[in-house]
XYZ file of N, CA and C in Angstrom:
744
model
N 136.951 121.272 120.196
C 135.882 122.258 120.002
C 135.253 122.042 118.616
N 133.918 121.914 118.559
C 133.209 121.661 117.317
C 132.584 122.960 116.812
N 132.814 123.271 115.540
C 132.232 124.450 114.919
C 130.712 124.359 114.956
N 130.060 125.514 115.096
C 128.594 125.547 115.164
C 127.944 124.985 113.906
N 128.577 125.175 112.758
C 128.010 124.647 111.515
C 127.935 123.129 111.550
N 128.987 122.500 112.035
C 129.019 121.042 112.087
C 128.033 120.509 113.129
N 127.958 121.211 114.248
C 127.015 120.794 115.283
C 125.578 120.898 114.786
N 125.288 121.972 114.050
C 123.944 122.146 113.495
C 123.623 121.047 112.485
N 124.597 120.722 111.634
C 124.397 119.660 110.641
C 124.115 118.326 111.330
N 124.814 118.048 112.414
C 124.611 116.786 113.130
C 123.231 116.746 113.772
N 122.806 117.864 114.346
C 121.478 117.910 114.975
C 120.382 117.700 113.932
N 120.483 118.412 112.801
C 119.474 118.263 111.745
C 119.494 116.836 111.199
N 120.684 116.294 110.995
C 120.787 114.922 110.510
C 120.186 113.922 111.486
N 120.384 114.157 112.776
C 119.826 113.251 113.784
C 118.300 113.307 113.790
N 117.749 114.517 113.642
C 116.289 114.656 113.598
C 115.720 113.963 112.369
N 116.364 114.163 111.209
C 115.917 113.491 109.983
C 115.993 111.970 110.133
N 117.057 111.499 110.755
C 117.213 110.060 110.964
C 116.112 109.513 111.864
N 115.792 110.235 112.932
C 114.747 109.789 113.844
C 113.392 109.736 113.149
N 113.060 110.778 112.389
C 111.782 110.807 111.679
C 111.707 109.689 110.640
N 112.803 109.495 109.901
C 112.819 108.447 108.878
C 112.656 107.066 109.503
N 113.279 106.853 110.648
C 113.165 105.556 111.323
C 111.745 105.310 111.803
N 111.114 106.352 112.338
C 109.720 106.223 112.775
C 108.812 105.911 111.587
N 109.001 106.640 110.490
C 108.192 106.409 109.296
C 108.357 104.979 108.788
N 109.595 104.511 108.730
C 109.845 103.158 108.229
C 109.258 102.107 109.169
N 109.375 102.325 110.469
C 108.830 101.365 111.428
C 107.312 101.263 111.306
N 106.657 102.413 111.141
C 105.201 102.409 110.966
C 104.834 101.714 109.664
N 105.587 101.994 108.603
C 105.298 101.380 107.304
C 105.430 99.858 107.364
N 106.472 99.369 108.030
C 106.690 97.929 108.113
C 105.569 97.254 108.901
N 105.066 97.922 109.924
C 104.068 97.307 110.786
C 102.629 97.464 110.338
N 102.379 98.180 109.257
C 101.012 98.382 108.780
C 100.810 97.679 107.440
N 99.533 97.604 107.029
C 99.188 96.795 105.863
C 98.751 97.612 104.652
N 98.921 98.916 104.685
C 98.425 99.750 103.593
C 99.503 100.037 102.541
N 100.192 98.998 102.094
C 101.188 99.184 101.038
C 100.529 99.174 99.664
N 99.580 98.294 99.486
C 98.895 98.182 98.195
C 97.447 97.831 98.481
N 96.527 98.457 97.763
C 95.118 98.229 98.049
C 94.314 98.075 96.759
N 93.238 97.303 96.894
C 92.339 97.034 95.774
C 90.953 97.555 96.126
N 90.288 98.076 95.124
C 88.920 98.570 95.293
C 88.015 97.821 94.330
N 87.173 96.953 94.882
C 86.245 96.176 94.072
C 84.969 96.978 93.842
N 84.466 97.029 92.623
C 83.259 97.828 92.345
C 82.030 97.319 93.084
N 81.921 95.996 93.201
C 80.779 95.412 93.898
C 81.132 93.995 94.305
N 80.866 93.684 95.554
C 81.113 92.330 96.036
C 79.922 91.473 95.658
N 80.194 90.312 95.116
C 79.091 89.434 94.740
C 79.318 88.850 93.371
N 78.313 88.204 92.824
C 78.443 87.606 91.516
C 78.203 86.124 91.586
N 78.983 85.373 90.821
C 78.790 83.940 90.772
C 79.651 83.200 91.791
N 80.100 83.872 92.820
C 80.893 83.242 93.863
C 80.368 83.717 95.210
N 80.678 82.988 96.251
C 80.172 83.280 97.584
C 81.252 83.992 98.389
N 80.982 85.228 98.794
C 81.972 86.012 99.525
C 82.287 85.410 100.884
N 81.290 84.811 101.524
C 81.520 84.228 102.851
C 82.488 83.052 102.783
N 82.433 82.274 101.708
C 83.360 81.152 101.546
C 84.785 81.658 101.317
N 84.911 82.705 100.502
C 86.223 83.293 100.279
C 86.805 83.832 101.578
N 85.954 84.498 102.359
C 86.403 85.055 103.629
C 86.840 83.953 104.580
N 86.066 82.873 104.660
C 86.396 81.784 105.569
C 87.715 81.132 105.184
N 87.912 80.913 103.891
C 89.152 80.287 103.429
C 90.328 81.218 103.616
N 90.096 82.516 103.475
C 91.136 83.508 103.651
C 91.617 83.553 105.100
N 90.673 83.483 106.038
C 91.006 83.629 107.449
C 91.499 82.339 108.090
N 90.931 81.195 107.663
C 91.229 79.958 108.368
C 91.829 78.871 107.482
N 91.839 79.089 106.176
C 92.361 78.065 105.277
C 93.880 78.032 105.264
N 94.427 77.068 104.538
C 95.863 76.952 104.404
C 96.406 78.105 103.558
N 97.667 78.430 103.801
C 98.303 79.524 103.069
C 98.491 79.130 101.611
N 97.901 79.893 100.718
C 98.025 79.655 99.291
C 97.956 81.000 98.585
N 98.952 81.280 97.749
C 99.039 82.594 97.132
C 97.831 82.914 96.265
N 97.374 81.948 95.501
C 96.237 82.196 94.621
C 94.970 82.475 95.427
N 94.774 81.709 96.505
C 93.564 81.882 97.317
C 93.503 83.261 97.943
N 94.587 83.660 98.609
C 94.513 84.954 99.280
C 94.568 86.102 98.281
N 95.240 85.907 97.131
C 95.277 86.971 96.124
C 93.891 87.202 95.528
N 93.185 86.124 95.167
C 91.839 86.264 94.615
C 90.908 86.927 95.618
N 91.070 86.584 96.884
C 90.226 87.199 97.914
C 90.529 88.679 98.058
N 91.803 89.048 98.007
C 92.171 90.462 98.066
C 91.579 91.231 96.895
N 91.608 90.625 95.698
C 91.069 91.292 94.523
C 89.566 91.559 94.673
N 88.837 90.622 95.255
C 87.370 90.684 95.262
C 86.778 91.341 96.506
N 87.553 91.384 97.601
C 87.002 91.903 98.855
C 87.736 93.151 99.324
N 88.057 94.038 98.398
C 88.683 95.317 98.752
C 89.878 95.117 99.672
N 90.779 94.231 99.275
C 91.892 93.866 100.137
C 93.010 94.881 100.157
N 93.821 94.783 101.187
C 95.045 95.575 101.307
C 96.194 94.628 101.633
N 97.376 94.975 101.145
C 98.547 94.123 101.311
C 99.673 94.916 101.940
N 100.371 94.280 102.878
C 101.546 94.873 103.492
C 102.699 93.891 103.467
N 103.789 94.244 104.126
C 104.934 93.351 104.179
C 104.680 92.168 105.109
N 103.871 92.395 106.138
C 103.600 91.354 107.124
C 102.119 91.006 107.221
N 101.242 91.769 106.564
C 99.801 91.602 106.749
C 99.075 91.560 105.413
N 97.928 90.883 105.416
C 96.980 90.936 104.306
C 95.582 91.048 104.918
N 94.789 91.954 104.397
C 93.490 92.256 105.003
C 92.405 92.319 103.934
N 91.180 92.009 104.339
C 90.016 92.137 103.463
C 88.893 92.806 104.247
N 87.974 93.426 103.510
C 86.785 94.011 104.112
C 85.657 92.994 104.043
N 85.116 92.667 105.199
C 84.105 91.620 105.287
C 82.754 92.165 104.858
N 82.062 91.521 103.909
C 80.725 91.991 103.489
C 79.700 91.812 104.610
N 78.779 92.752 104.717
C 77.705 92.623 105.699
C 76.671 91.604 105.244
N 76.556 91.405 103.943
C 75.653 90.406 103.378
C 76.424 89.105 103.172
N 76.009 87.999 103.759
C 76.759 86.754 103.619
C 76.930 86.292 102.184
N 76.034 86.720 101.269
C 76.147 86.340 99.866
C 76.965 87.346 99.065
N 77.327 88.459 99.723
C 78.232 89.407 99.093
C 77.616 90.336 98.086
N 76.306 90.599 98.181
C 75.681 91.488 97.204
C 75.616 92.934 97.683
N 75.939 93.169 98.947
C 75.969 94.524 99.467
C 77.421 94.995 99.545
N 77.555 96.313 99.633
C 78.893 96.872 99.722
C 79.544 96.464 101.042
N 80.864 96.259 100.987
C 81.593 95.900 102.206
C 81.703 97.102 103.129
N 81.690 96.828 104.412
C 81.821 97.869 105.419
C 83.296 98.065 105.732
N 83.847 99.273 105.500
C 85.270 99.489 105.773
C 85.654 99.217 107.223
N 84.680 99.335 108.138
C 84.975 99.092 109.545
C 85.132 97.595 109.835
N 84.560 96.751 108.980
C 84.625 95.305 109.191
C 85.811 94.742 108.399
N 87.007 95.055 108.857
C 88.220 94.609 108.185
C 88.875 93.487 108.981
N 89.186 92.414 108.299
C 89.841 91.271 108.927
C 91.246 91.125 108.339
N 92.214 90.922 109.221
C 93.601 90.832 108.790
C 94.220 89.513 109.236
N 95.121 89.006 108.415
C 95.883 87.801 108.717
C 97.351 88.129 108.470
N 98.205 87.765 109.403
C 99.628 88.068 109.267
C 100.354 86.943 108.538
N 101.417 87.304 107.843
C 102.305 86.312 107.250
C 103.236 85.800 108.350
N 103.320 84.507 108.497
C 104.258 83.947 109.456
C 105.670 83.992 108.880
N 106.649 83.779 109.739
C 108.031 83.799 109.283
C 108.277 82.706 108.253
N 107.665 81.550 108.455
C 107.815 80.451 107.504
C 107.203 80.811 106.162
N 106.046 81.464 106.169
C 105.378 81.837 104.924
C 106.177 82.870 104.135
N 106.940 83.699 104.837
C 107.745 84.701 104.136
C 108.809 84.062 103.252
N 109.220 82.845 103.580
C 110.294 82.193 102.829
C 109.791 81.108 101.891
N 108.467 80.948 101.783
C 107.930 79.948 100.867
C 108.160 80.376 99.416
N 108.395 79.439 98.517
C 108.632 79.797 97.104
C 107.350 80.256 96.416
N 107.526 81.079 95.398
C 106.425 81.495 94.532
C 106.487 80.682 93.244
N 105.325 80.450 92.652
C 105.269 79.602 91.462
C 104.878 80.428 90.237
N 105.251 79.915 89.082
C 104.973 80.625 87.837
C 103.475 80.804 87.621
N 102.687 79.832 88.065
C 101.239 79.955 88.096
C 100.811 79.874 89.556
N 100.371 80.985 90.160
C 100.015 80.969 91.583
C 99.019 79.853 91.907
N 99.354 79.074 92.937
C 98.492 77.980 93.352
C 98.796 76.661 92.682
N 99.572 76.676 91.609
C 99.911 75.450 90.877
C 101.364 75.086 91.160
N 101.572 74.142 92.069
C 102.922 73.771 92.471
C 103.661 73.014 91.373
N 102.959 72.552 90.377
C 103.586 71.813 89.286
C 104.108 72.724 88.177
N 103.845 74.011 88.291
C 104.260 74.943 87.237
C 105.720 75.356 87.363
N 106.357 75.013 88.474
C 107.761 75.368 88.671
C 107.907 76.652 89.464
N 109.003 76.734 90.173
C 109.242 77.906 91.026
C 109.636 79.113 90.182
N 109.033 80.251 90.516
C 109.384 81.517 89.890
C 110.443 82.178 90.766
N 111.712 82.018 90.376
C 112.810 82.487 91.220
C 112.797 83.997 91.403
N 112.440 84.735 90.346
C 112.445 86.190 90.434
C 111.432 86.666 91.474
N 110.204 86.173 91.393
C 109.184 86.587 92.360
C 109.528 86.105 93.762
N 110.115 84.915 93.858
C 110.479 84.377 95.172
C 111.481 85.276 95.874
N 112.533 85.670 95.153
C 113.576 86.465 95.797
C 113.180 87.926 95.949
N 112.312 88.427 95.094
C 111.775 89.768 95.315
C 110.956 89.813 96.607
N 110.160 88.753 96.835
C 109.347 88.683 98.048
C 110.241 88.620 99.288
N 111.271 87.800 99.235
C 112.160 87.665 100.387
C 112.944 88.942 100.643
N 113.355 89.617 99.571
C 114.093 90.872 99.738
C 113.220 91.968 100.338
N 111.948 92.037 99.912
C 111.075 93.077 100.449
C 110.785 92.850 101.929
N 110.963 91.626 102.399
C 110.773 91.315 103.814
C 112.052 91.548 104.614
N 113.208 91.226 104.030
C 114.470 91.303 104.762
C 115.084 92.703 104.743
N 114.984 93.403 103.612
C 115.675 94.681 103.473
C 115.244 95.741 104.489
N 113.938 95.908 104.793
C 113.593 96.911 105.807
C 114.131 96.563 107.189
N 114.247 95.269 107.500
C 114.845 94.870 108.770
C 116.334 95.209 108.792
N 117.001 94.997 107.650
C 118.406 95.384 107.540
C 118.562 96.889 107.699
N 117.649 97.647 107.086
C 117.695 99.107 107.174
C 117.547 99.575 108.621
N 116.575 99.032 109.322
C 116.381 99.416 110.727
C 117.579 98.997 111.569
N 118.155 97.833 111.259
C 119.330 97.391 111.994
C 120.525 98.308 111.783
N 120.705 98.782 110.545
C 121.805 99.701 110.260
C 121.634 101.026 111.005
N 120.402 101.518 111.045
C 120.151 102.773 111.760
C 120.389 102.592 113.261
N 119.950 101.461 113.788
C 120.178 101.188 115.213
C 121.668 101.102 115.518
N 122.406 100.426 114.642
C 123.848 100.333 114.828
C 124.497 101.711 114.747
N 124.045 102.520 113.786
C 124.576 103.870 113.667
C 124.278 104.712 114.892
N 123.066 104.559 115.447
C 122.728 105.294 116.656
C 123.598 104.896 117.835
N 123.899 103.609 117.962
C 124.751 103.146 119.058
C 126.173 103.668 118.904
N 126.675 103.667 117.649
C 128.026 104.193 117.411
C 128.072 105.691 117.703
N 127.039 106.415 117.258
C 126.992 107.848 117.528
C 126.917 108.154 119.006
N 126.141 107.341 119.744
C 126.039 107.542 121.191
C 127.384 107.295 121.870
N 128.079 106.253 121.421
C 129.411 105.983 121.987
C 130.373 107.126 121.672
N 130.246 107.693 120.461
C 131.086 108.820 120.105
C 130.824 110.035 120.980
N 129.549 110.258 121.312
C 129.210 111.385 122.193
C 129.769 111.181 123.600
N 129.650 109.936 124.077
C 130.159 109.640 125.421
C 131.674 109.826 125.480
N 132.344 109.394 124.416
C 133.810 109.513 124.360
C 134.274 110.885 123.880
N 133.332 111.768 123.539
C 133.637 113.103 123.039
C 134.546 113.041 121.817
N 134.184 112.134 120.909
C 134.952 111.962 119.680
C 134.071 112.254 118.481
N 134.618 112.988 117.504
C 133.873 113.328 116.293
C 134.114 112.319 115.178
N 135.090 111.437 115.363
C 135.504 110.513 114.308
C 134.404 109.553 113.851
N 133.579 108.977 114.767
C 132.569 108.008 114.313
C 131.474 108.600 113.435
N 131.406 109.926 113.328
C 130.317 110.550 112.574
C 130.316 110.113 111.114
N 131.493 109.960 110.535
C 131.577 109.535 109.140
C 130.993 108.136 108.968
N 131.330 107.225 109.879
C 130.781 105.872 109.815
C 129.279 105.852 109.991
N 128.784 106.698 110.887
C 127.329 106.780 111.099
C 126.635 107.267 109.831
N 127.256 108.235 109.155
C 126.688 108.733 107.903
C 126.632 107.662 106.825
N 127.681 106.860 106.730
C 127.707 105.774 105.733
C 126.620 104.745 106.044
N 126.441 104.418 107.316
C 125.396 103.469 107.699
C 124.007 104.000 107.343
N 123.796 105.294 107.519
C 122.501 105.884 107.152
C 122.294 105.866 105.640
N 123.371 106.051 104.888
C 123.259 105.974 103.429
C 122.854 104.567 103.001
N 123.472 103.566 103.596
C 123.117 102.182 103.284
C 121.680 101.877 103.694
N 121.253 102.434 104.830
C 119.873 102.223 105.282
C 118.873 102.827 104.301
N 119.181 104.027 103.811
C 118.295 104.648 102.826
C 118.225 103.857 101.534
N 119.346 103.299 101.106
C 119.354 102.485 99.884
C 118.572 101.187 100.085
N 118.680 100.589 101.273
C 117.917 99.367 101.562
C 116.416 99.652 101.556
N 116.021 100.799 102.108
C 114.602 101.156 102.127
C 114.077 101.380 100.718
N 114.855 102.088 99.909
C 114.451 102.312 98.518
C 114.359 100.987 97.762
N 115.300 100.083 98.017
C 115.269 98.768 97.378
C 114.044 97.971 97.824
N 113.626 98.152 99.073
C 112.417 97.481 99.570
C 111.198 97.881 98.754
N 111.037 99.183 98.552
C 109.894 99.679 97.782
C 109.957 99.161 96.345
N 111.145 99.177 95.752
C 111.288 98.696 94.365
C 110.957 97.210 94.265
N 111.442 96.423 95.216
C 111.167 94.986 95.202
C 109.676 94.716 95.378
N 109.036 95.468 96.267
C 107.606 95.271 96.501
C 106.798 95.593 95.247
N 107.075 96.726 94.623
C 106.321 97.123 93.438
C 106.579 96.166 92.274
N 107.833 95.730 92.111
C 108.140 94.783 91.046
C 107.434 93.451 91.286
N 107.404 93.002 92.552
C 106.730 91.752 92.872
C 105.231 91.815 92.630
N 104.607 92.942 92.979
C 103.162 93.092 92.752
C 102.859 93.141 91.261
N 103.728 93.807 90.493
C 103.508 93.872 89.041
C 103.601 92.482 88.420
N 104.572 91.701 88.851
C 104.711 90.340 88.317
C 103.541 89.457 88.750
N 103.043 89.657 89.971
C 101.885 88.892 90.431
C 100.665 89.192 89.569
N 100.449 90.448 89.236
C 99.295 90.822 88.424
C 99.408 90.263 86.997
N 100.632 90.097 86.523
C 100.812 89.556 85.168
C 100.426 88.087 85.086
N 100.612 87.353 86.181
C 100.305 85.919 86.162
C 98.965 85.605 86.833
N 98.245 86.642 87.264
C 96.945 86.445 87.910
C 95.846 87.039 87.043
N 94.638 86.571 87.261
C 93.469 87.094 86.551
C 92.719 88.043 87.485
N 92.911 89.337 87.271
C 92.200 90.313 88.087
C 90.758 90.421 87.612
N 89.794 90.423 88.544
C 88.387 90.602 88.145
C 88.193 91.935 87.433
N 87.243 91.975 86.563
C 86.967 93.193 85.802
C 86.484 94.303 86.728
N 87.017 95.481 86.524
C 86.578 96.641 87.281
C 87.316 96.880 88.574
N 88.286 96.041 88.923
C 89.038 96.212 90.168
C 90.096 97.293 89.973
N 90.101 98.270 90.870
C 91.083 99.349 90.820
C 92.212 99.071 91.802
N 93.424 99.391 91.380
C 94.589 99.209 92.236
C 95.172 100.579 92.571
N 95.764 100.687 93.750
C 96.394 101.944 94.142
C 97.420 101.683 95.239
N 98.368 102.616 95.343
C 99.358 102.526 96.403
C 98.741 103.009 97.706
N 99.164 102.411 98.803
C 98.672 102.811 100.112
C 99.623 103.765 100.816
N 99.149 104.340 101.919
C 99.957 105.333 102.625
C 101.182 104.710 103.294
N 101.138 103.433 103.607
C 102.308 102.782 104.209
C 103.479 102.780 103.241
N 103.198 102.527 101.959
C 104.256 102.537 100.954
C 104.850 103.936 100.807
N 103.994 104.958 100.865
C 104.502 106.323 100.758
C 105.377 106.689 101.961
N 105.026 106.183 103.155
C 105.864 106.435 104.322
C 107.257 105.848 104.124
N 107.301 104.606 103.620
C 108.598 103.979 103.360
C 109.364 104.743 102.289
N 108.640 105.206 101.272
C 109.280 105.942 100.185
C 109.842 107.275 100.682
N 109.148 107.910 101.622
C 109.622 109.179 102.180
C 110.838 108.966 103.085
N 110.833 107.844 103.812
C 111.917 107.620 104.771
C 113.261 107.419 104.074
N 113.245 106.896 102.841
C 114.506 106.645 102.138
C 115.306 107.922 101.882
N 114.741 108.953 101.228
C 115.537 110.173 101.023
C 115.869 110.891 102.321
N 115.027 110.718 103.342
C 115.348 111.346 104.626
C 116.595 110.721 105.236
N 116.714 109.408 105.135
C 117.940 108.755 105.608
C 119.146 109.214 104.793
N 118.958 109.375 103.490
C 120.064 109.801 102.643
C 120.464 111.251 102.932
N 119.485 112.110 103.198
C 119.812 113.485 103.559
C 120.543 113.540 104.895
N 120.104 112.714 105.850
C 120.813 112.641 107.130
C 122.243 112.162 106.918
N 122.407 111.172 106.022
C 123.751 110.668 105.724
C 124.621 111.759 105.115
N 124.056 112.523 104.193
C 124.825 113.586 103.542
C 125.287 114.632 104.557
N 124.413 115.010 105.469
C 124.780 115.999 106.483
C 125.866 115.469 107.414
N 125.730 114.209 107.827
C 126.703 113.637 108.752
C 128.070 113.471 108.081
N 128.069 113.001 106.837
C 129.333 112.823 106.117
C 129.998 114.179 105.870
N 129.192 115.170 105.479
C 129.757 116.509 105.254
C 130.360 117.067 106.532
N 129.650 116.938 107.645
C 130.154 117.455 108.910
C 131.440 116.754 109.319
N 131.489 115.427 109.137
C 132.671 114.678 109.538
C 133.891 115.052 108.676
N 133.701 115.110 107.364
C 134.820 115.413 106.468
C 135.286 116.861 106.647
N 134.353 117.786 106.750
C 134.724 119.199 106.895
C 135.437 119.431 108.225
N 134.943 118.781 109.282
C 135.580 118.932 110.590
C 136.989 118.360 110.564
N 137.161 117.217 109.883
C 138.487 116.600 109.815
C 139.456 117.477 109.039
N 139.008 118.021 107.897
C 139.875 118.896 107.115
C 140.233 120.144 107.902
N 139.264 120.708 108.603
C 139.516 121.900 109.407
C 140.491 121.592 110.538
N 140.337 120.389 111.126
C 141.223 119.987 112.213
C 142.663 119.839 111.715
N 142.833 119.220 110.527
C 144.173 119.061 109.966
C 144.806 120.421 109.631
N 144.012 121.342 109.123
C 144.533 122.676 108.806
C 144.982 123.403 110.065
N 144.165 123.310 111.102
C 144.519 123.961 112.357
C 145.775 123.341 112.946
N 145.893 122.017 112.842
C 147.092 121.339 113.357
C 148.335 121.764 112.599
N 148.196 121.813 111.255
C 149.332 122.224 110.430
C 149.716 123.662 110.726
N 148.729 124.508 110.961
C 149.014 125.937 111.269
C 149.764 126.063 112.580
N 149.325 125.278 113.591
C 149.979 125.357 114.898
C 151.413 124.838 114.821
N 151.625 123.772 114.026
C 152.976 123.231 113.874
C 153.869 124.239 113.164
N 153.300 124.876 112.141
C 154.085 125.866 111.405
C 154.409 127.064 112.296
């Protein structure tokens, strides 16, 4: 027999876990993690050439970064997008509805980063390389941990056992830490990229709503973990007390 307090904690924790998982899944699949706002498209460069190279050219960090800076780009874990100018010479404002996106392939996610973007002779920047790889792998690990926790919890319900709840709570805690680490790695990587890149004058940077979704999902997973761990430990202590009382 499970006390109503513990059952309530498990239900609330399960709801928080479900919401956090949905938020993280949406964040991973969208491109609004970081965005740039260019004051005006145009100048001494051709926007149509940048767009063509961005969409169909070879993968190069400097090329796509410069295009993101100049064409109101947005960056995600799997996507990079730019707003296509209505004027082929880029002297008119870009239309937000004319957004073109290119996904990072699995191979591109593991390519090394260089100390000078675009210059392969400058040497590999190990810090930026591993920050990039971690920001790609950690959210997948987080979702995997939550899925594993859900399967263990489901098996516990089928077997009518309260024991797996503690393990499920620990898995949710690890998932929340992985999500938080994802956001930290992403922000650190973007900061290092800006330090080694030349941002055009007047370009504004801001966080996107996808990053905030990931940031929100982390404490929600941790709160779910706290509720599940509390319910499991309190139920176990109560069970031992009741057993000792009956024996006595």
